[in-house]
Amino acid sequence: MKYSDLCIYYERLEETTKNLEMRDIVAELFKEVSSDELEVIALAAMGRIYPSSVDKDVGIAGKLMQKIISRAYGATQKEVVEKFKETGDLGKTAEYFCRNKRQRSLMKKDITVEKVFRNLRSLSETVGSGSEGRKEGLVKELLVSAEPVEARYIVRTTIQEMRIGVGEGTVRDAIAKAFGVSSDKVEDAYFKLIDYGKVARIAKEEGEEGLEDIEIEVGRPLMVMLAERSESLEQAFGEYENVALEVKLDGFRGQIHKDGDRITLFSRRLEDKTEQFPEVVEWARECLKPDRCIIDSEIVAVDDSGKPLVFQNLSKRIQRKYDIERLKSEIPVQVNCFDLFFVDGENYMEKDLRTRWKKLCEIVKEKEGKFRLVEHIETDDLEEANKFYQKALRENQEGLMVKNLDASYQPGKRVGYWQKVKEVMEPLDLVIVEGIWGEGKRSNWISSLMLAVRDPDTGEFLKTGKMATGMTEEEFAEITRKMEDLIVKEEGRRVKVRPELVVEVGYEEIQKSPKYKSGYALRFPRMIRFRYNKSPEDADTIERLKNLYNKQK
Ligand code: ATP
């Protein structure tokens, strides 16, 4: 497909805000392209370069993009910055200079979608010394061949700021509409493949049957099951006929795949964290009896006496790419297995929890303090449940998971087969979308952070208040470092960033507010911790904010 043809769809999408219309436009696009093209087009529709299962980043932020635009079109950097200030959009900035460029290109030729994606994907492979120049070359090559509208979308895709409002929900429904399959089946298939490109292709070529037949593959991550929040133990307990209670540990979700000697560990965001945890690999080889299996666990940091430590500690290990052996001894961990997806060719996800837990107990050979089964009881006695809960709280655990023993493993969906019970007023997981450089003592830091909730329908992030407290100096420095890489726009002391960073935020109250796009403002928001284990798609939604507001009333 010619990139200019795709851009016609982008423009149509940009012109509407109606969900159904967007779905129809995307469906029309999907129907127009061949199966081979569809894999990339399904991602391109969301402005994504990779499926979410691929942990890669093109590494071009606003500043570098400005430089590339100026070089591609022979404008000065100052002119580019000025135009950017005026439009607030690097895509439109590039479009403008492309239209008025001083250097006529001799290389003008049609660019294809495939060529754009080939170059953009090469960006993430371009590392090491001199990489900035080579990155520049890859994007410039596209920009000099581009028509103005193409330049707009190439730039926006590169910096991951698409502004067309197409999220995963739209793509899911568009695949369903284009190929006459149900949205639920599309979503279930996505939970196994974590790639809407592949799902779209199967829907087109094999229809609903093809989607149903997708097999679990050891080594390829699966979407995990999530929990709903419950008001109280009593309420959660009353939800199901047969209940299992487990301690809710505060660590990180570890999906462990064993294929003979090959162990892979995926985080909740389905990123491959195998290298960061060599001891988990060793234990999994030793403690998981089957030749091939996939299990679900919570990995917690522990102190010398084997007591769990708070999550903050563990995030160092999750993120670190070097010095792994040193961190391994500084921050020891413990694996707590609680569920299972697959054992030796058999899919356990459709079986009930009772069966899954029984099998899990059979296949895990516990290793004291290192690789264990989570504390789990099955009871219909609320008193006993409460004792279990109080004990967990006394041991400084987060709370309890209350699970329906008769339910299958439901990936990705908060359908209410698991409930979590915690003591405190629930904090929110919010995304940082803007910041303001501090003054005086704080002038080296971005010290005021604009927070936003997610709108799952449009993929947009809606502002809900500024946070300037709760952070230590170290955290201010860390957040500034991270935000600097994500800046897409600067205006005086104010910076706009790509919505990437998720933070857990406490607050005193939720108020209605016309000032923010979400319609709500948080009173006295304060930072609790970074949520490096969460992607922006995991952040709390506008729906939840509304519910909390109503509940509070
Ligand atoms: P929270 O912020 O409260 O940890 P969350 O938003 O990360 O929750 P939820 O689906 O609400 O995710 O809660 C489930 C999470 O709790 C899981 O992702 C897992 O990491 C963790 N967890 C800890 N202990 C257990 C357990 N016994 N069973 C299932 N999940 C557990």
XYZ file of C-alpha atoms and ligand atoms in Angstrom:
584
model
C 0.000 0.000 0.000
C 1.228 3.470 -0.770
C 1.810 5.499 2.364
C -0.136 8.365 0.828
C -3.218 6.092 0.645
C -2.891 5.258 4.322
C -2.614 8.975 5.060
C -6.013 9.554 3.450
C -7.466 7.237 6.106
C -5.505 9.006 8.841
C -6.936 12.326 7.744
C -10.462 10.971 7.737
C -9.921 9.557 11.222
C -8.516 12.815 12.470
C -11.621 14.609 11.289
C -14.036 12.589 13.413
C -14.393 11.916 17.106
C -17.277 9.482 16.786
C -16.292 5.962 17.850
C -18.527 4.115 15.423
C -17.403 6.216 12.506
C -13.801 5.572 13.406
C -14.439 1.860 13.634
C -16.034 1.908 10.171
C -13.171 3.828 8.604
C -10.616 1.440 10.105
C -12.686 -1.570 8.974
C -12.758 -0.170 5.453
C -8.979 0.197 5.568
C -8.533 -3.391 6.783
C -10.727 -4.716 4.014
C -8.762 -2.874 1.363
C -5.360 -4.381 2.068
C -3.844 -7.821 1.472
C -3.222 -10.294 4.299
C 0.495 -9.560 4.245
C -0.060 -5.847 4.550
C -2.759 -6.252 7.158
C -0.256 -7.307 9.844
C 1.412 -3.921 9.727
C -1.691 -1.899 8.880
C -3.501 -3.101 12.019
C -0.682 -1.591 14.069
C -0.370 1.465 11.857
C -4.041 2.231 12.442
C -3.141 2.890 16.095
C 0.075 4.652 15.141
C 2.056 1.797 16.675
C 5.303 0.581 15.237
C 5.399 -2.730 17.109
C 2.791 -4.989 18.648
C 2.537 -4.492 22.404
C 4.245 -7.844 23.025
C 7.457 -6.442 21.559
C 9.494 -4.476 24.054
C 11.220 -2.053 21.707
C 11.474 1.682 21.524
C 12.520 3.779 18.533
C 14.230 6.252 20.870
C 13.437 9.523 19.106
C 12.023 12.234 21.326
C 10.902 15.771 20.516
C 14.306 17.475 20.549
C 15.962 15.090 18.123
C 12.911 15.159 15.889
C 13.135 18.941 15.662
C 16.729 18.609 14.523
C 15.798 16.019 11.922
C 13.001 18.189 10.522
C 15.319 21.164 10.208
C 17.979 19.116 8.434
C 15.523 17.340 6.140
C 13.956 20.548 4.912
C 16.830 23.008 5.146
C 15.140 25.147 7.800
C 17.011 26.528 10.786
C 16.412 24.944 14.175
C 15.064 28.257 15.385
C 12.465 28.307 12.616
C 11.416 24.768 13.497
C 11.103 25.623 17.192
C 9.038 28.719 16.352
C 6.659 26.764 14.138
C 6.375 24.055 16.748
C 5.442 26.656 19.362
C 2.765 27.960 17.032
C 1.246 24.587 16.064
C 2.014 22.553 19.174
C 2.415 19.588 16.863
C 5.670 18.345 15.390
C 3.726 16.515 12.680
C 2.161 19.730 11.428
C 5.522 21.460 11.797
C 7.117 18.910 9.475
C 4.191 19.217 7.086
C 4.679 22.970 6.916
C 8.385 22.819 6.170
C 7.869 20.013 3.694
C 5.417 22.187 1.792
C 7.745 25.185 1.832
C 11.048 23.422 1.609
C 14.103 25.189 0.281
C 15.903 22.080 -0.827
C 14.181 20.346 -3.718
C 14.691 16.656 -3.445
C 15.956 14.702 -6.406
C 15.001 11.488 -4.693
C 11.266 12.006 -4.879
C 9.483 8.700 -5.190
C 6.352 7.059 -3.838
C 6.849 5.673 -0.360
C 5.075 2.557 0.745
C 3.740 1.690 4.184
C 6.210 -1.159 4.222
C 9.147 1.198 3.605
C 8.044 3.561 6.380
C 7.774 0.706 8.859
C 11.047 -0.851 7.746
C 12.877 2.399 8.446
C 11.086 3.095 11.716
C 11.705 -0.413 12.996
C 15.386 -0.089 12.090
C 15.519 2.816 14.542
C 15.226 0.541 17.548
C 18.042 -1.665 16.232
C 20.274 1.385 15.859
C 22.264 1.645 19.079
C 25.779 2.467 20.249
C 28.151 5.174 19.158
C 27.063 7.219 16.179
C 23.545 5.889 16.483
C 21.989 9.351 16.613
C 23.357 10.163 13.160
C 22.169 6.861 11.728
C 18.739 7.329 13.272
C 18.555 10.754 11.767
C 19.442 9.250 8.379
C 16.607 6.727 8.554
C 13.918 9.299 9.326
C 15.362 11.887 6.955
C 15.289 9.407 4.119
C 11.522 9.157 4.599
C 10.952 12.860 5.084
C 12.761 13.957 1.947
C 10.659 11.599 -0.159
C 7.405 12.492 1.580
C 4.504 14.655 0.497
C 3.503 17.213 3.169
C 0.654 15.136 4.626
C 2.875 12.057 4.689
C 5.491 14.062 6.597
C 2.854 14.894 9.216
C 2.100 11.252 9.953
C 5.659 9.932 9.599
C 6.745 12.370 12.293
C 3.807 11.639 14.539
C 4.339 7.885 14.225
C 8.042 8.258 14.964
C 7.471 10.194 18.170
C 4.411 8.053 18.995
C 1.945 10.946 19.132
C -0.580 9.950 16.518
C -3.503 12.196 17.540
C -6.101 10.271 15.576
C -7.809 8.701 18.571
C -7.667 5.070 17.442
C -7.023 2.730 20.361
C -7.109 -1.024 20.820
C -10.878 -1.031 21.271
C -11.418 0.567 17.867
C -9.056 -1.878 16.176
C -10.694 -4.858 17.867
C -14.138 -3.780 16.697
C -12.881 -2.872 13.231
C -11.393 -6.358 12.756
C -14.727 -7.826 13.859
C -16.659 -5.652 11.443
C -14.288 -6.075 8.500
C -14.188 -9.853 8.634
C -17.580 -10.709 10.119
C -16.333 -12.192 13.401
C -17.305 -11.367 16.966
C -15.397 -8.725 18.916
C -15.090 -11.103 21.879
C -13.383 -13.720 19.755
C -11.027 -11.088 18.397
C -10.182 -10.024 21.920
C -9.671 -13.588 23.156
C -7.308 -14.208 20.254
C -5.459 -11.021 21.141
C -4.968 -12.243 24.697
C -3.101 -15.251 23.315
C -1.096 -13.492 20.598
C -0.745 -9.935 21.997
C -0.582 -8.677 18.429
C -3.572 -7.197 16.620
C -1.688 -7.517 13.329
C -1.567 -11.300 13.589
C -5.129 -11.466 14.916
C -6.408 -9.420 11.973
C -4.680 -11.714 9.520
C -6.175 -14.842 11.067
C -9.640 -13.239 11.178
C -9.362 -12.412 7.483
C -7.955 -15.743 6.336
C -9.633 -18.231 8.664
C -12.542 -16.410 10.278
C -13.877 -17.163 13.743
C -12.745 -20.777 13.691
C -9.197 -19.716 13.066
C -9.370 -17.334 16.012
C -10.687 -20.066 18.284
C -7.981 -22.497 17.238
C -5.030 -20.343 18.210
C -2.792 -22.507 20.343
C -0.811 -21.492 23.379
C 2.886 -21.410 22.606
C 5.413 -21.817 25.382
C 7.800 -18.854 25.200
C 5.168 -16.445 23.895
C 3.545 -14.332 26.629
C -0.161 -14.517 27.422
C -2.370 -11.773 28.765
C -2.814 -12.280 32.490
C -5.951 -12.356 34.606
C -6.750 -9.289 36.673
C -8.835 -8.580 39.729
C -11.662 -6.277 40.696
C -11.509 -4.186 43.810
C -13.866 -5.089 46.552
C -15.197 -2.919 49.351
C -14.663 -5.479 52.058
C -13.795 -9.066 52.736
C -17.420 -9.777 53.534
C -18.621 -8.453 50.206
C -15.967 -10.281 48.200
C -16.629 -13.458 50.142
C -20.320 -13.288 49.350
C -19.720 -13.089 45.593
C -18.940 -16.731 44.953
C -20.270 -20.051 46.031
C -16.866 -21.613 46.465
C -14.019 -19.434 47.492
C -10.259 -19.589 47.659
C -8.375 -16.983 49.649
C -4.809 -16.078 48.977
C -2.421 -13.551 50.397
C -2.037 -10.583 48.043
C 1.674 -10.039 47.876
C 3.147 -6.720 46.802
C 5.677 -7.543 44.150
C 5.604 -7.976 40.424
C 3.683 -10.365 38.288
C 5.936 -13.047 36.873
C 4.715 -15.290 34.073
C 7.168 -18.157 33.908
C 7.479 -20.265 30.761
C 9.405 -23.516 30.859
C 10.293 -25.338 27.679
C 12.791 -28.033 28.619
C 15.813 -26.124 29.793
C 14.634 -22.853 28.317
C 13.007 -20.555 30.864
C 11.444 -17.212 29.987
C 10.045 -14.713 32.470
C 7.512 -12.083 31.441
C 6.295 -9.122 33.461
C 2.698 -7.993 33.760
C 3.383 -5.725 30.775
C 4.556 -8.881 29.015
C 8.092 -7.638 28.717
C 10.823 -10.241 28.759
C 12.602 -9.935 32.113
C 14.454 -13.252 32.002
C 17.936 -11.732 32.021
C 17.199 -9.590 35.036
C 16.402 -12.591 37.221
C 18.954 -15.368 36.668
C 18.095 -17.029 39.988
C 14.429 -17.326 38.998
C 15.540 -19.124 35.844
C 17.619 -21.536 37.891
C 14.842 -22.235 40.402
C 12.219 -22.662 37.681
C 14.376 -25.315 36.007
C 14.760 -27.091 39.297
C 11.317 -26.634 40.857
C 8.893 -27.006 37.968
C 8.502 -30.703 37.370
C 6.906 -30.825 33.880
C 9.014 -30.520 30.771
C 6.819 -27.756 29.375
C 4.567 -25.471 31.366
C 3.486 -21.873 31.935
C 2.743 -20.626 35.424
C 1.612 -17.380 36.996
C 3.366 -15.978 40.043
C 4.098 -12.928 42.148
C 7.781 -12.210 42.647
C 8.592 -10.257 45.780
C 11.761 -8.745 47.188
C 12.697 -10.209 50.571
C 15.071 -9.172 53.338
C 17.739 -11.418 54.866
C 15.210 -13.138 57.047
C 12.979 -13.876 54.027
C 10.353 -11.210 54.913
C 8.776 -9.370 51.933
C 9.943 -5.805 51.250
C 7.997 -3.027 49.518
C 7.775 -2.928 45.744
C 10.026 0.120 45.293
C 13.006 -2.025 46.073
C 12.225 -4.530 43.402
C 11.742 -1.982 40.642
C 15.518 -1.493 40.546
C 15.931 -5.096 39.564
C 13.139 -5.086 37.016
C 14.610 -2.154 35.145
C 18.303 -2.884 35.399
C 20.149 -4.153 32.334
C 23.680 -4.317 33.823
C 25.260 -5.222 37.164
C 22.701 -7.950 37.468
C 24.775 -10.251 39.655
C 25.408 -7.484 42.206
C 21.744 -6.530 42.389
C 20.823 -10.181 42.685
C 22.623 -10.377 46.024
C 21.559 -6.895 47.146
C 17.887 -7.443 46.462
C 17.050 -11.119 46.851
C 13.668 -12.260 45.620
C 11.161 -15.006 46.183
C 8.765 -16.549 43.691
C 5.199 -17.234 44.837
C 3.281 -19.396 42.369
C -0.474 -18.965 42.326
C -1.843 -20.133 38.981
C -1.195 -22.074 35.848
C -1.912 -21.716 32.139
C -0.500 -24.759 30.483
C 1.143 -28.087 31.312
C 2.700 -30.520 28.828
C 0.466 -29.816 25.850
C -2.677 -29.250 27.919
C -4.391 -25.876 28.130
C -5.464 -25.264 31.727
C -6.974 -21.827 31.171
C -10.420 -23.216 30.531
C -10.375 -25.422 33.615
C -11.673 -24.171 36.948
C -9.388 -22.778 39.642
C -9.893 -25.835 41.845
C -8.366 -28.028 39.132
C -5.643 -25.542 38.311
C -4.560 -25.135 41.930
C -4.497 -28.898 42.482
C -2.312 -29.358 39.430
C -0.073 -26.469 40.438
C 0.522 -28.133 43.811
C 1.517 -31.306 41.995
C 3.963 -29.726 39.606
C 5.777 -27.294 41.907
C 8.555 -28.706 44.051
C 8.948 -25.988 46.661
C 12.380 -24.604 47.514
C 12.366 -23.037 50.942
C 12.144 -19.251 50.962
C 12.862 -19.094 47.233
C 10.274 -20.787 45.075
C 6.960 -21.465 46.761
C 3.250 -21.812 46.397
C 1.340 -18.763 47.601
C -0.528 -19.103 50.930
C -3.921 -20.405 49.841
C -6.935 -21.589 51.811
C -10.341 -22.794 50.709
C -13.126 -22.112 53.173
C -16.797 -21.189 53.444
C -16.368 -19.798 56.945
C -16.183 -16.003 57.043
C -14.595 -16.089 60.472
C -11.758 -18.234 59.272
C -11.412 -15.997 56.217
C -11.196 -12.946 58.429
C -8.488 -14.534 60.566
C -6.515 -15.244 57.422
C -6.980 -11.627 56.325
C -5.919 -10.145 59.665
C -2.851 -12.334 59.710
C -1.888 -11.139 56.218
C -2.275 -7.506 57.297
C -0.243 -8.091 60.454
C 2.503 -9.478 58.249
C 2.407 -6.236 56.259
C 0.986 -7.846 53.170
C -1.170 -5.755 50.849
C -4.335 -7.663 51.564
C -6.126 -10.685 50.172
C -7.193 -12.094 46.851
C -10.608 -13.692 46.959
C -11.002 -16.066 44.038
C -13.877 -17.978 42.554
C -12.894 -21.640 42.716
C -15.306 -22.563 39.921
C -14.070 -20.004 37.406
C -11.771 -20.447 34.460
C -8.691 -18.301 33.880
C -10.019 -15.137 32.231
C -7.100 -13.196 30.766
C -7.179 -9.449 30.633
C -10.764 -9.093 31.704
C -11.860 -7.746 35.020
C -14.883 -9.983 34.962
C -15.045 -10.423 38.671
C -13.687 -13.923 39.175
C -10.973 -12.500 41.359
C -11.486 -9.751 43.906
C -8.829 -7.965 45.840
C -9.450 -6.721 49.330
C -7.287 -3.975 50.783
C -7.609 -1.697 53.782
C -6.913 1.771 52.518
C -8.783 4.304 50.374
C -7.885 3.112 46.917
C -5.156 5.123 45.230
C -5.222 5.762 41.491
C -2.709 4.777 38.833
C -2.348 7.881 36.677
C -0.288 8.883 33.689
C 1.964 11.944 33.655
C 1.151 14.101 30.630
C 2.764 17.439 31.447
C 5.176 19.031 33.870
C 6.479 22.408 34.961
C 10.137 23.122 35.637
C 10.595 24.215 39.244
C 11.985 27.494 40.495
C 14.715 28.353 42.970
C 15.864 25.238 44.792
C 13.835 23.088 42.455
C 14.972 24.649 39.193
C 16.792 21.495 38.081
C 13.677 19.441 38.380
C 10.358 19.142 36.711
C 8.502 19.585 39.945
C 4.842 19.894 39.165
C 3.261 17.015 37.308
C -0.029 17.009 35.420
C -1.827 13.692 35.874
C -4.357 12.050 33.629
C -6.774 9.142 33.516
C -7.260 6.977 30.467
C -10.217 6.924 28.139
C -10.167 3.338 26.838
C -12.457 4.143 23.919
C -10.264 6.779 22.341
C -6.883 5.992 23.871
C -6.803 9.613 25.040
C -5.469 10.718 28.427
C -7.698 13.166 30.260
C -6.220 15.575 32.778
C -7.279 15.393 36.369
C -4.971 17.607 38.394
C -1.432 18.647 39.239
C 0.784 16.914 41.759
C 3.785 18.528 43.401
C 4.143 16.673 46.682
C 4.993 13.276 48.013
C 8.243 12.946 46.100
C 11.715 12.711 47.570
C 14.605 14.634 45.991
C 15.778 11.388 44.454
C 12.378 10.798 42.961
C 12.196 14.320 41.538
C 15.553 13.744 39.879
C 14.447 10.351 38.562
C 11.163 11.636 37.210
C 12.907 14.599 35.550
C 15.380 12.274 33.837
C 12.595 10.060 32.558
C 10.391 12.942 31.450
C 13.165 14.689 29.562
C 13.275 11.768 27.131
C 9.557 12.035 26.531
C 9.166 15.752 25.885
C 7.074 16.531 22.823
C 6.529 20.224 23.422
C 8.076 22.976 25.529
C 6.534 26.328 26.263
C 8.419 28.439 28.764
C 8.682 26.321 31.914
C 5.878 24.047 30.830
C 6.642 20.730 29.094
C 4.274 18.327 27.432
C 5.370 14.701 27.461
C 4.382 11.516 25.716
C 2.004 9.685 28.061
C 4.290 6.875 29.217
C 4.985 7.200 32.927
C 2.512 5.729 35.359
C 2.483 6.754 39.013
C 0.396 5.633 41.942
C -1.285 8.640 43.495
C -3.044 9.127 46.811
C -5.480 12.028 47.353
C -7.952 13.376 49.851
C -10.997 13.717 47.707
C -12.278 13.733 44.145
C -14.096 16.893 43.104
C -16.047 17.801 39.986
C -14.104 20.326 37.951
C -14.743 21.971 34.599
C -11.075 22.975 34.567
C -9.860 19.549 33.491
C -10.916 17.522 30.514
C -11.759 14.496 32.673
C -14.339 16.683 34.438
C -12.804 15.837 37.831
C -9.965 17.157 39.945
C -8.058 15.384 42.689
C -7.707 17.285 45.947
C -4.176 17.172 47.376
C -2.782 14.472 45.141
C 0.449 12.975 46.436
C 2.899 10.550 44.952
C 2.929 7.082 46.451
C 5.315 5.374 44.067
C 6.346 4.870 40.480
C 4.496 2.156 38.657
C 7.192 0.863 36.350
C 5.363 -2.429 36.067
C 2.436 -0.704 34.414
C 2.031 0.621 30.926
C -0.246 3.607 30.163
C -2.850 1.097 28.985
C -2.978 -0.249 32.550
C -3.624 3.155 34.089
C -6.960 3.831 35.751
C -9.819 4.888 33.527
C -12.207 7.813 33.534
C -14.891 5.268 34.364
C -13.166 4.287 37.590
C -12.609 7.913 38.540
C -16.339 8.540 38.072
C -17.217 5.471 40.130
C -14.934 6.527 42.953
C -16.454 9.988 42.875
C -19.960 8.565 43.103
C -18.994 6.180 45.861
C -17.447 8.986 47.862
C -20.690 10.937 47.692
P -2.540 -3.472 42.743
O -2.185 -2.130 42.279
O -3.545 -3.460 43.837
O -1.376 -4.381 42.982
P -3.002 -4.157 40.109
O -3.731 -3.024 39.481
O -1.541 -4.268 39.877
O -3.325 -4.163 41.627
P -4.976 -6.143 40.047
O -5.503 -6.963 38.965
O -5.876 -5.138 40.586
O -3.625 -5.500 39.580
O -4.506 -7.065 41.251
C -3.895 -8.245 40.933
C -2.392 -8.143 41.065
O -2.000 -8.525 42.360
C -1.742 -9.128 40.145
O -1.406 -8.523 38.933
C -0.540 -9.628 40.881
O 0.619 -8.957 40.436
C -0.785 -9.275 42.312
N -0.935 -10.437 43.209
C -0.358 -10.572 44.409
N -0.703 -11.722 45.000
C -1.538 -12.371 44.155
C -2.249 -13.600 44.204
N -2.181 -14.413 45.248
N -3.017 -13.915 43.147
C -3.137 -13.094 42.088
N -2.484 -11.917 41.992
C -1.690 -11.539 43.012
